[in-house]
Amino acid sequence: MREKIEYDEALNLLEDSKVEILGRERVFLHDALNRILADDIYATINMPQVPLSSMDGYAISSKFKNHAEFVVLDDNPAGKDIIPTIPLESPIAIKTFTGAAMPHGADILVPIENVEVIGDKIKILKCSEVGEFIRDIGTNYKKGEKLLSKGTSLNANYIGLLASLNCVFVNVYEKPKVGILVSGDEILELGEQSSLENRIYNANGHLLYAKVKEYGGIPKLYPILKDNKELIEESLQDALKSCDLVVSTGGASVGDYDFISKIAHERKEEVIFKGVKIKPGQHVLYARFFGKHFFGLPGFPNATLVTFELFVVEILLKMCGSTMQRLVLRVPLGVDITKKDKRLELRVCNVVEKDGQFCINFDGKKDFLSAILNNFCPITSCKIGLVVLREEEYKKDSVVEVIMLG
Amino acid sequence: MREKIEYDEALNLLEDSKVEILGRERVFLHDALNRILADDIYATINMPQVPLSSMDGYAISSKFKNHAEFVVLDDNPAGKDIIPTIPLESPIAIKTFTGAAMPHGADILVPIENVEVIGDKIKILKCSEVGEFIRDIGTNYKKGEKLLSKGTSLNANYIGLLASLNCVFVNVYEKPKVGILVSGDEILELGEQSSLENRIYNANGHLLYAKVKEYGGIPKLYPILKDNKELIEESLQDALKSCDLVVSTGGASVGDYDFISKIAHERKEEVIFKGVKIKPGQHVLYARFFGKHFFGLPGFPNATLVTFELFVVEILLKMCGSTMQRLVLRVPLGVDITKKDKRLELRVCNVVEKDGQFCINFDGKKDFLSAILNNFCPITSCKIGLVVLREEEYKKDSVVEVIMLG
C-alpha cells in the first residue's frame, strides 16, 4: 500500500494495472451505436465492385473520343438489372446516371451539362478524360483492406460504414458492471423527507450512476449505507462478487466514522494506493480486492466527480475495451492564480470557443471548498475542463494543461 | 424557391426558419441523461441549510479563541439526529466530522491535525479563523438562485446536481420524430442478396437512423423506395403526416430518375432552397411541405452525411429545444491545398491533439469523389471535422475554419 503519493505516480500505477477486457457479444447494428467494436473489420469485396458513374451523363468508348456525334442507344439508371454493353462498331452513347454501373466497353463519362441533345443523338461539347467522373473498382476500398479497428467507439458514421458492409450484427465488447456504494448517515435518498437540516440528498449515487452509463458501463446502485462497519463490509463483499468494478463514496477519510478507510487498512496488502496529493480528492483509494478493481472515492460530490474522472475512468475505459484517450489541451490562463495549498490542484474551468480558439475562464465558479457540483454544471452550456495547477503561482497568460471533461 | 444559393445564404435561411419546440414531458431522473432540460431550475432552499464542517476537527466558540485547552464534550458525526449546542460558560469543544452541522454556538473549526488529544481534553496547536473550514449557509447556492437553464443537454454532472436538489422527475422536451426515406433501385437492404455488382447496401438509411438518435430525435426508417414517382410521393406524404421532420436521400439531383427533385419542382412555392454551391452536397433541398420541415439530401453517403450535419442538424437541434452550438475552430493547415472546383468545399479532416493543440491532417482520406463514408471513420480513433475551403488555393499554415463533427 502506497500512501499519499504524487498525482503522476497514481496515474502510472493505474496505467500499469492489469485490466482484463470482458467478453464479446453480438448485437444488432442499431444497438451497436456507442458500443465498442470488438473486432478489426476488413473489406470482403472491392467497393465499387464494378466501375460506377459519379455523374448523370453519357457513357462512350474512348475509341470514338474524337467524334462529336453519338447515337444514344439506351438508358442506364442506377440499379438496373442488367449492365448494358456498348457496341464498338460505331459512335454509340448510353445515358448513364449517377451511381449506375458503367456499360461494358465504355470508359468515358461525359456529364449531361457537356452535351447537346439533338433528337436521339448527342453532340459532345466537351469530352471528359478516360476515367474522369467514374468511380473505379476498389476506389472506396479494396478487398482485404482494413476499415475499422477494434476498440473504436461506434458513432453514427461508423454505423453507416458498417451498414454499407452489410453488417447486420456487430461484435462488441460486453459492458462492465460497476457497483456503486454510497455511505453516510447524512445521506437521504431522493424523495425521502427529513426535518433535519444537516441531511443532504444522494447526489453521488446518481452522479456515478449516470457517469458509469456515459463511459459505457452498466451501473448497479446499492442501497445507501449507514455509517456501520459491518454493513459496509457486507455490501462491499457482495458488490465485489457480483460486479466487475466497485466504486464507493464517503468513508475514505481519516475520521472515526470512515469505515471504507478502516476496511482498506485491514486489507492493506491489496491496496495499491491510498491518498494522492491532489485537491480535491486527496483521500482517494485504489485497491484490488479479490482481484476486482475497487475505488474508494471521497464523499464531497466535487471530489467524487474529479477522482472518478481522473482515476476510475482510466480503468473503466480499458475494461470496456475502448482505445479512447483523455483529451488534454494546453491553453493560456485568463487570470492570475495563487493557490492556497501546496497540493497539485485540479480546478474546474469553463472551456469556451473564442475566435476559433479554445480559451478558459472561471465565470460562475465558486470556491472549491464549498464541495459543490454547480461548478461542473455551467448555466450557459459550454464544455468544462480541469486546469492542472502544479505550481503555487501562475501569471495571467501562462499556458496550463486542461483535462477536458465530457 | 431559391436555387443554387451560396452556403452562407443557406445557413441564414435555416437560421431564420421558424422551428417550434415540441411539448414537454416528465421523465425519471435516470432517463433524463442526454435529454434536453425544458425548465429553468432555481434553488428552493439554501445549501447548506446550516453551517457544515468541511474537515474532521473540533468545533469551539470564538469566545474562547485565546484558550489552549478545551474539554471535549461530545461527538458530532455527519447526519447526527440532533445538532448539539456548545455550552458557552467554559472552553468546551465538540468533535465535529466532515459534513456534520456545526454545533449551535460554535463558529471555529480546528482540524484534528492542529490539536493534541490529552485524555478527554484537547490542546489547540494552531487555532483557525472564524468561519475557516466551515461551509456557511448558502455557500453552494442560495434559495432562489438560478442553477440550470432550459435547453441544457443533461450530462452526468447535471444529473448529479438535479439529484442533490431532490429532483426525482425532470421536465424535458419531447424528442422529435424524424422520418427517413431512402430511394434508389440500386439500394439493397442489409441481409438482402444480389448477384448484381451494381447494387449497394443501405448505408444512408442506417447512417441517418444513428445520426438522428445521436442528435436527440426518434428515427423512423421507411421501407426502401424504388425509383417510382407515385411510390415516393405516397411515402413522402405519409412521412410528412406522421413525423415532425422528414429527410430523404437520393433522387435530389437533376436526372430523369430524380423524383424527389421533380416533386419539389411541382411544389416549388413551398421549397425554401434547392441547390447550394458546396461540394459535396450541391443538390441538397430544404422545404416546408404542409408546414413540416423537409430535407432532400443527396444520395452519395458522404454528401448525405455532410448535408445532414450542416443543414438538418441546425433545424433538428432547435426542434429538440437544445441550445447547443456547433463548434467551429480555427486551425492551421498542415499542407498546401488547391481545389479542383470553384464551389466552396467542405473537406473532411482528422482533428488530432499535438502538444496540447488541435491540429488537422488528411491521413488516410481518399478523394471526395469516391463518395465514401470511410473518410468519416478514421481507423485510429480521433475527432474529425470539415475544413471550410472558400478560396481556390491555400498555402500550408494558412488558418482555416474547421467545423467539428461529433
Short mmCIF file of N, CA and C in Angstrom, two decimals, chain A residues 271-373:
data_model
loop_
_atom_site.label_atom_id
_atom_site.label_comp_id
_atom_site.label_asym_id
_atom_site.label_seq_id
_atom_site.Cartn_x
_atom_site.Cartn_y
_atom_site.Cartn_z
N VAL A 271 -4.23 -3.08 -1.21
CA VAL A 271 -4.44 -1.67 -1.59
C VAL A 271 -3.25 -1.21 -2.43
N ILE A 272 -3.55 -0.63 -3.57
CA ILE A 272 -2.47 -0.15 -4.45
C ILE A 272 -2.03 1.25 -4.01
N PHE A 273 -3.00 2.13 -3.85
CA PHE A 273 -2.63 3.42 -3.23
C PHE A 273 -3.79 3.95 -2.40
N LYS A 274 -3.40 4.72 -1.40
CA LYS A 274 -4.38 5.34 -0.51
C LYS A 274 -3.90 6.75 -0.25
N GLY A 275 -4.61 7.69 -0.81
CA GLY A 275 -4.21 9.08 -0.65
C GLY A 275 -3.32 9.53 -1.80
N VAL A 276 -3.75 10.59 -2.46
CA VAL A 276 -2.97 11.19 -3.55
C VAL A 276 -2.90 12.69 -3.25
N LYS A 277 -1.73 13.26 -3.44
CA LYS A 277 -1.55 14.68 -3.07
C LYS A 277 -2.20 15.60 -4.09
N ILE A 278 -3.51 15.57 -4.11
CA ILE A 278 -4.26 16.45 -5.02
C ILE A 278 -5.40 17.12 -4.27
N LYS A 279 -5.91 18.15 -4.87
CA LYS A 279 -7.04 18.86 -4.30
C LYS A 279 -8.00 19.16 -5.43
N PRO A 280 -9.24 18.72 -5.40
CA PRO A 280 -9.86 17.95 -4.34
C PRO A 280 -9.57 16.46 -4.52
N GLY A 281 -9.90 15.68 -3.51
CA GLY A 281 -9.86 14.23 -3.67
C GLY A 281 -8.67 13.54 -3.05
N GLN A 282 -8.03 14.17 -2.07
CA GLN A 282 -6.78 13.60 -1.53
C GLN A 282 -6.96 12.23 -0.88
N HIS A 283 -8.18 11.88 -0.46
CA HIS A 283 -8.34 10.60 0.25
C HIS A 283 -8.69 9.43 -0.66
N VAL A 284 -8.60 9.63 -1.98
CA VAL A 284 -8.98 8.56 -2.91
C VAL A 284 -8.12 7.31 -2.70
N LEU A 285 -8.72 6.17 -2.90
CA LEU A 285 -8.09 4.89 -2.61
C LEU A 285 -8.34 3.94 -3.77
N TYR A 286 -7.30 3.20 -4.15
CA TYR A 286 -7.47 2.23 -5.23
C TYR A 286 -6.92 0.89 -4.76
N ALA A 287 -7.72 -0.15 -4.89
CA ALA A 287 -7.31 -1.48 -4.41
C ALA A 287 -7.75 -2.55 -5.39
N ARG A 288 -7.15 -3.73 -5.24
CA ARG A 288 -7.63 -4.91 -5.96
C ARG A 288 -8.09 -5.89 -4.90
N PHE A 289 -9.35 -5.80 -4.51
CA PHE A 289 -9.90 -6.73 -3.53
C PHE A 289 -10.40 -7.98 -4.26
N PHE A 290 -9.94 -9.15 -3.83
CA PHE A 290 -10.27 -10.41 -4.52
C PHE A 290 -10.02 -10.28 -6.03
N GLY A 291 -9.01 -9.55 -6.40
CA GLY A 291 -8.70 -9.37 -7.81
C GLY A 291 -9.55 -8.33 -8.52
N LYS A 292 -10.66 -7.91 -7.89
CA LYS A 292 -11.52 -6.90 -8.53
C LYS A 292 -10.97 -5.49 -8.28
N HIS A 293 -11.26 -4.61 -9.21
CA HIS A 293 -10.82 -3.22 -9.04
C HIS A 293 -11.78 -2.49 -8.11
N PHE A 294 -11.23 -1.86 -7.10
CA PHE A 294 -12.07 -1.10 -6.16
C PHE A 294 -11.53 0.31 -5.98
N PHE A 295 -12.43 1.29 -6.08
CA PHE A 295 -12.06 2.68 -5.81
C PHE A 295 -12.87 3.21 -4.65
N GLY A 296 -12.18 3.68 -3.62
CA GLY A 296 -12.86 4.39 -2.54
C GLY A 296 -12.73 5.88 -2.84
N LEU A 297 -13.85 6.48 -3.25
CA LEU A 297 -13.81 7.91 -3.61
C LEU A 297 -14.26 8.74 -2.42
N PRO A 298 -13.78 9.96 -2.33
CA PRO A 298 -14.22 10.84 -1.25
C PRO A 298 -15.72 11.15 -1.39
N GLY A 299 -16.30 11.66 -0.30
CA GLY A 299 -17.75 11.86 -0.28
C GLY A 299 -18.24 13.22 -0.76
N PHE A 300 -17.38 14.22 -0.77
CA PHE A 300 -17.82 15.51 -1.31
C PHE A 300 -18.05 15.36 -2.81
N PRO A 301 -19.23 15.73 -3.28
CA PRO A 301 -19.55 15.49 -4.69
C PRO A 301 -18.50 16.00 -5.68
N ASN A 302 -17.90 17.15 -5.42
CA ASN A 302 -16.90 17.63 -6.38
C ASN A 302 -15.67 16.72 -6.38
N ALA A 303 -15.30 16.23 -5.19
CA ALA A 303 -14.14 15.32 -5.10
C ALA A 303 -14.50 13.96 -5.69
N THR A 304 -15.74 13.54 -5.50
CA THR A 304 -16.20 12.28 -6.11
C THR A 304 -16.07 12.37 -7.63
N LEU A 305 -16.58 13.49 -8.16
CA LEU A 305 -16.59 13.67 -9.62
C LEU A 305 -15.16 13.71 -10.17
N VAL A 306 -14.31 14.50 -9.54
CA VAL A 306 -12.95 14.67 -10.06
C VAL A 306 -12.18 13.35 -9.98
N THR A 307 -12.26 12.64 -8.86
CA THR A 307 -11.50 11.40 -8.73
C THR A 307 -12.07 10.31 -9.65
N PHE A 308 -13.38 10.33 -9.87
CA PHE A 308 -13.94 9.39 -10.85
C PHE A 308 -13.34 9.65 -12.23
N GLU A 309 -13.36 10.91 -12.63
CA GLU A 309 -12.86 11.26 -13.97
C GLU A 309 -11.37 10.96 -14.11
N LEU A 310 -10.59 11.29 -13.09
CA LEU A 310 -9.13 11.13 -13.20
C LEU A 310 -8.70 9.68 -13.09
N PHE A 311 -9.33 8.93 -12.20
CA PHE A 311 -8.80 7.61 -11.87
C PHE A 311 -9.69 6.46 -12.33
N VAL A 312 -10.97 6.51 -11.96
CA VAL A 312 -11.85 5.38 -12.29
C VAL A 312 -11.96 5.22 -13.81
N VAL A 313 -12.09 6.35 -14.50
CA VAL A 313 -12.28 6.31 -15.95
C VAL A 313 -11.11 5.60 -16.64
N GLU A 314 -9.89 5.77 -16.09
CA GLU A 314 -8.71 5.11 -16.67
C GLU A 314 -8.91 3.60 -16.74
N ILE A 315 -9.44 3.05 -15.66
CA ILE A 315 -9.65 1.59 -15.58
C ILE A 315 -10.92 1.20 -16.34
N LEU A 316 -11.97 2.00 -16.17
CA LEU A 316 -13.27 1.66 -16.77
C LEU A 316 -13.18 1.60 -18.29
N LEU A 317 -12.51 2.57 -18.90
CA LEU A 317 -12.41 2.58 -20.37
C LEU A 317 -11.64 1.36 -20.86
N LYS A 318 -10.56 1.01 -20.14
CA LYS A 318 -9.79 -0.17 -20.55
C LYS A 318 -10.65 -1.42 -20.44
N MET A 319 -11.43 -1.51 -19.37
CA MET A 319 -12.29 -2.67 -19.15
C MET A 319 -13.36 -2.77 -20.24
N CYS A 320 -13.78 -1.60 -20.74
CA CYS A 320 -14.77 -1.55 -21.84
C CYS A 320 -14.11 -1.89 -23.17
N GLY A 321 -12.78 -1.99 -23.19
CA GLY A 321 -12.08 -2.28 -24.44
C GLY A 321 -11.88 -1.05 -25.31
N SER A 322 -12.18 0.12 -24.77
CA SER A 322 -12.09 1.34 -25.56
C SER A 322 -10.66 1.83 -25.68
N THR A 323 -10.31 2.33 -26.85
CA THR A 323 -8.98 2.91 -27.05
C THR A 323 -9.03 4.43 -26.91
N MET A 324 -10.17 4.93 -26.45
CA MET A 324 -10.32 6.38 -26.30
C MET A 324 -9.30 6.93 -25.31
N GLN A 325 -8.70 8.06 -25.65
CA GLN A 325 -7.75 8.72 -24.76
C GLN A 325 -8.37 10.00 -24.25
N ARG A 326 -8.08 10.29 -23.02
CA ARG A 326 -8.49 11.57 -22.44
C ARG A 326 -7.81 12.71 -23.20
N LEU A 327 -8.60 13.72 -23.56
CA LEU A 327 -8.04 14.86 -24.28
C LEU A 327 -7.48 15.89 -23.30
N VAL A 328 -6.19 16.23 -23.46
CA VAL A 328 -5.57 17.24 -22.61
C VAL A 328 -5.06 18.36 -23.50
N LEU A 329 -5.58 19.56 -23.31
CA LEU A 329 -5.17 20.69 -24.13
C LEU A 329 -4.25 21.62 -23.34
N ARG A 330 -3.51 22.44 -24.04
CA ARG A 330 -2.69 23.46 -23.39
C ARG A 330 -3.25 24.82 -23.80
N VAL A 331 -3.69 25.57 -22.81
CA VAL A 331 -4.47 26.78 -23.05
C VAL A 331 -3.94 27.89 -22.15
N PRO A 332 -3.90 29.15 -22.65
CA PRO A 332 -3.44 30.23 -21.77
C PRO A 332 -4.46 30.59 -20.69
N LEU A 333 -3.96 30.87 -19.49
CA LEU A 333 -4.83 31.29 -18.40
C LEU A 333 -5.29 32.73 -18.65
N GLY A 334 -6.53 33.00 -18.29
CA GLY A 334 -7.04 34.36 -18.47
C GLY A 334 -6.80 35.23 -17.23
N VAL A 335 -6.37 34.63 -16.15
CA VAL A 335 -6.24 35.36 -14.87
C VAL A 335 -4.99 34.90 -14.13
N ASP A 336 -4.56 35.69 -13.13
CA ASP A 336 -3.52 35.24 -12.21
C ASP A 336 -4.12 34.23 -11.24
N ILE A 337 -3.34 33.27 -10.85
CA ILE A 337 -3.82 32.31 -9.84
C ILE A 337 -2.75 32.13 -8.77
N THR A 338 -3.16 32.27 -7.52
CA THR A 338 -2.29 31.91 -6.40
C THR A 338 -3.01 30.83 -5.61
N LYS A 339 -2.36 29.69 -5.47
CA LYS A 339 -3.00 28.59 -4.76
C LYS A 339 -2.89 28.80 -3.25
N LYS A 340 -3.86 28.24 -2.51
CA LYS A 340 -3.85 28.35 -1.06
C LYS A 340 -3.04 27.22 -0.45
N ASP A 341 -2.73 26.24 -1.25
CA ASP A 341 -2.33 24.93 -0.75
C ASP A 341 -1.23 24.42 -1.66
N LYS A 342 -0.28 23.65 -1.11
CA LYS A 342 0.83 23.19 -1.94
C LYS A 342 0.45 22.02 -2.85
N ARG A 343 -0.63 21.32 -2.48
CA ARG A 343 -1.03 20.17 -3.29
C ARG A 343 -1.32 20.56 -4.73
N LEU A 344 -1.09 19.63 -5.64
CA LEU A 344 -1.49 19.83 -7.02
C LEU A 344 -3.01 20.03 -7.03
N GLU A 345 -3.45 21.08 -7.67
CA GLU A 345 -4.88 21.37 -7.66
C GLU A 345 -5.48 21.15 -9.05
N LEU A 346 -6.64 20.55 -9.07
CA LEU A 346 -7.39 20.37 -10.32
C LEU A 346 -8.59 21.29 -10.22
N ARG A 347 -8.47 22.43 -10.86
CA ARG A 347 -9.51 23.44 -10.71
C ARG A 347 -10.42 23.45 -11.92
N VAL A 348 -11.69 23.33 -11.67
CA VAL A 348 -12.64 23.25 -12.78
C VAL A 348 -12.77 24.61 -13.46
N CYS A 349 -12.83 24.57 -14.78
CA CYS A 349 -12.95 25.81 -15.56
C CYS A 349 -13.95 25.60 -16.69
N ASN A 350 -14.46 26.68 -17.23
CA ASN A 350 -15.24 26.63 -18.46
C ASN A 350 -14.27 26.65 -19.63
N VAL A 351 -14.54 25.87 -20.64
CA VAL A 351 -13.73 25.89 -21.86
C VAL A 351 -14.63 26.40 -22.97
N VAL A 352 -14.34 27.60 -23.45
CA VAL A 352 -15.22 28.21 -24.45
C VAL A 352 -14.43 28.53 -25.70
N GLU A 353 -15.16 28.61 -26.79
CA GLU A 353 -14.53 28.92 -28.06
C GLU A 353 -14.60 30.43 -28.27
N LYS A 354 -13.46 31.04 -28.64
CA LYS A 354 -13.44 32.47 -28.92
C LYS A 354 -12.54 32.67 -30.13
N ASP A 355 -13.08 33.24 -31.18
CA ASP A 355 -12.34 33.43 -32.43
C ASP A 355 -11.70 32.13 -32.91
N GLY A 356 -12.41 31.04 -32.74
CA GLY A 356 -11.92 29.77 -33.25
C GLY A 356 -10.90 29.08 -32.38
N GLN A 357 -10.60 29.67 -31.21
CA GLN A 357 -9.64 29.05 -30.28
C GLN A 357 -10.37 28.68 -28.99
N PHE A 358 -9.86 27.64 -28.35
CA PHE A 358 -10.38 27.35 -27.02
C PHE A 358 -9.73 28.28 -26.02
N CYS A 359 -10.53 28.87 -25.15
CA CYS A 359 -9.91 29.55 -24.02
C CYS A 359 -10.72 29.21 -22.79
N ILE A 360 -10.14 29.49 -21.64
CA ILE A 360 -10.79 29.06 -20.40
C ILE A 360 -11.12 30.26 -19.55
N ASN A 361 -12.16 30.10 -18.74
CA ASN A 361 -12.47 31.11 -17.74
C ASN A 361 -13.10 30.41 -16.54
N PHE A 362 -13.25 31.19 -15.47
CA PHE A 362 -13.80 30.62 -14.24
C PHE A 362 -15.13 31.30 -13.90
N ASP A 363 -15.81 31.81 -14.94
CA ASP A 363 -17.08 32.52 -14.72
C ASP A 363 -18.08 31.63 -13.99
N GLY A 364 -18.63 32.16 -12.94
CA GLY A 364 -19.68 31.46 -12.20
C GLY A 364 -19.16 30.36 -11.29
N LYS A 365 -17.84 30.18 -11.22
CA LYS A 365 -17.31 29.11 -10.37
C LYS A 365 -17.21 29.61 -8.93
N LYS A 366 -17.60 28.75 -8.01
CA LYS A 366 -17.47 29.09 -6.59
C LYS A 366 -16.27 28.37 -6.02
N ASP A 367 -15.92 28.76 -4.82
CA ASP A 367 -14.75 28.19 -4.14
C ASP A 367 -14.88 26.67 -4.08
N PHE A 368 -13.78 26.00 -4.34
CA PHE A 368 -13.77 24.54 -4.33
C PHE A 368 -14.19 23.96 -2.98
N LEU A 369 -13.82 24.64 -1.91
CA LEU A 369 -14.12 24.16 -0.57
C LEU A 369 -15.61 23.91 -0.38
N SER A 370 -16.41 24.62 -1.17
CA SER A 370 -17.85 24.50 -0.96
C SER A 370 -18.39 23.17 -1.48
N ALA A 371 -17.52 22.35 -2.05
CA ALA A 371 -17.86 20.95 -2.28
C ALA A 371 -19.06 20.75 -3.17
N ILE A 372 -19.16 21.56 -4.19
CA ILE A 372 -20.41 21.58 -4.93
C ILE A 372 -20.27 21.07 -6.35
N LEU A 373 -21.40 20.60 -6.86
CA LEU A 373 -21.46 20.15 -8.24
C LEU A 373 -21.73 21.29 -9.20
#
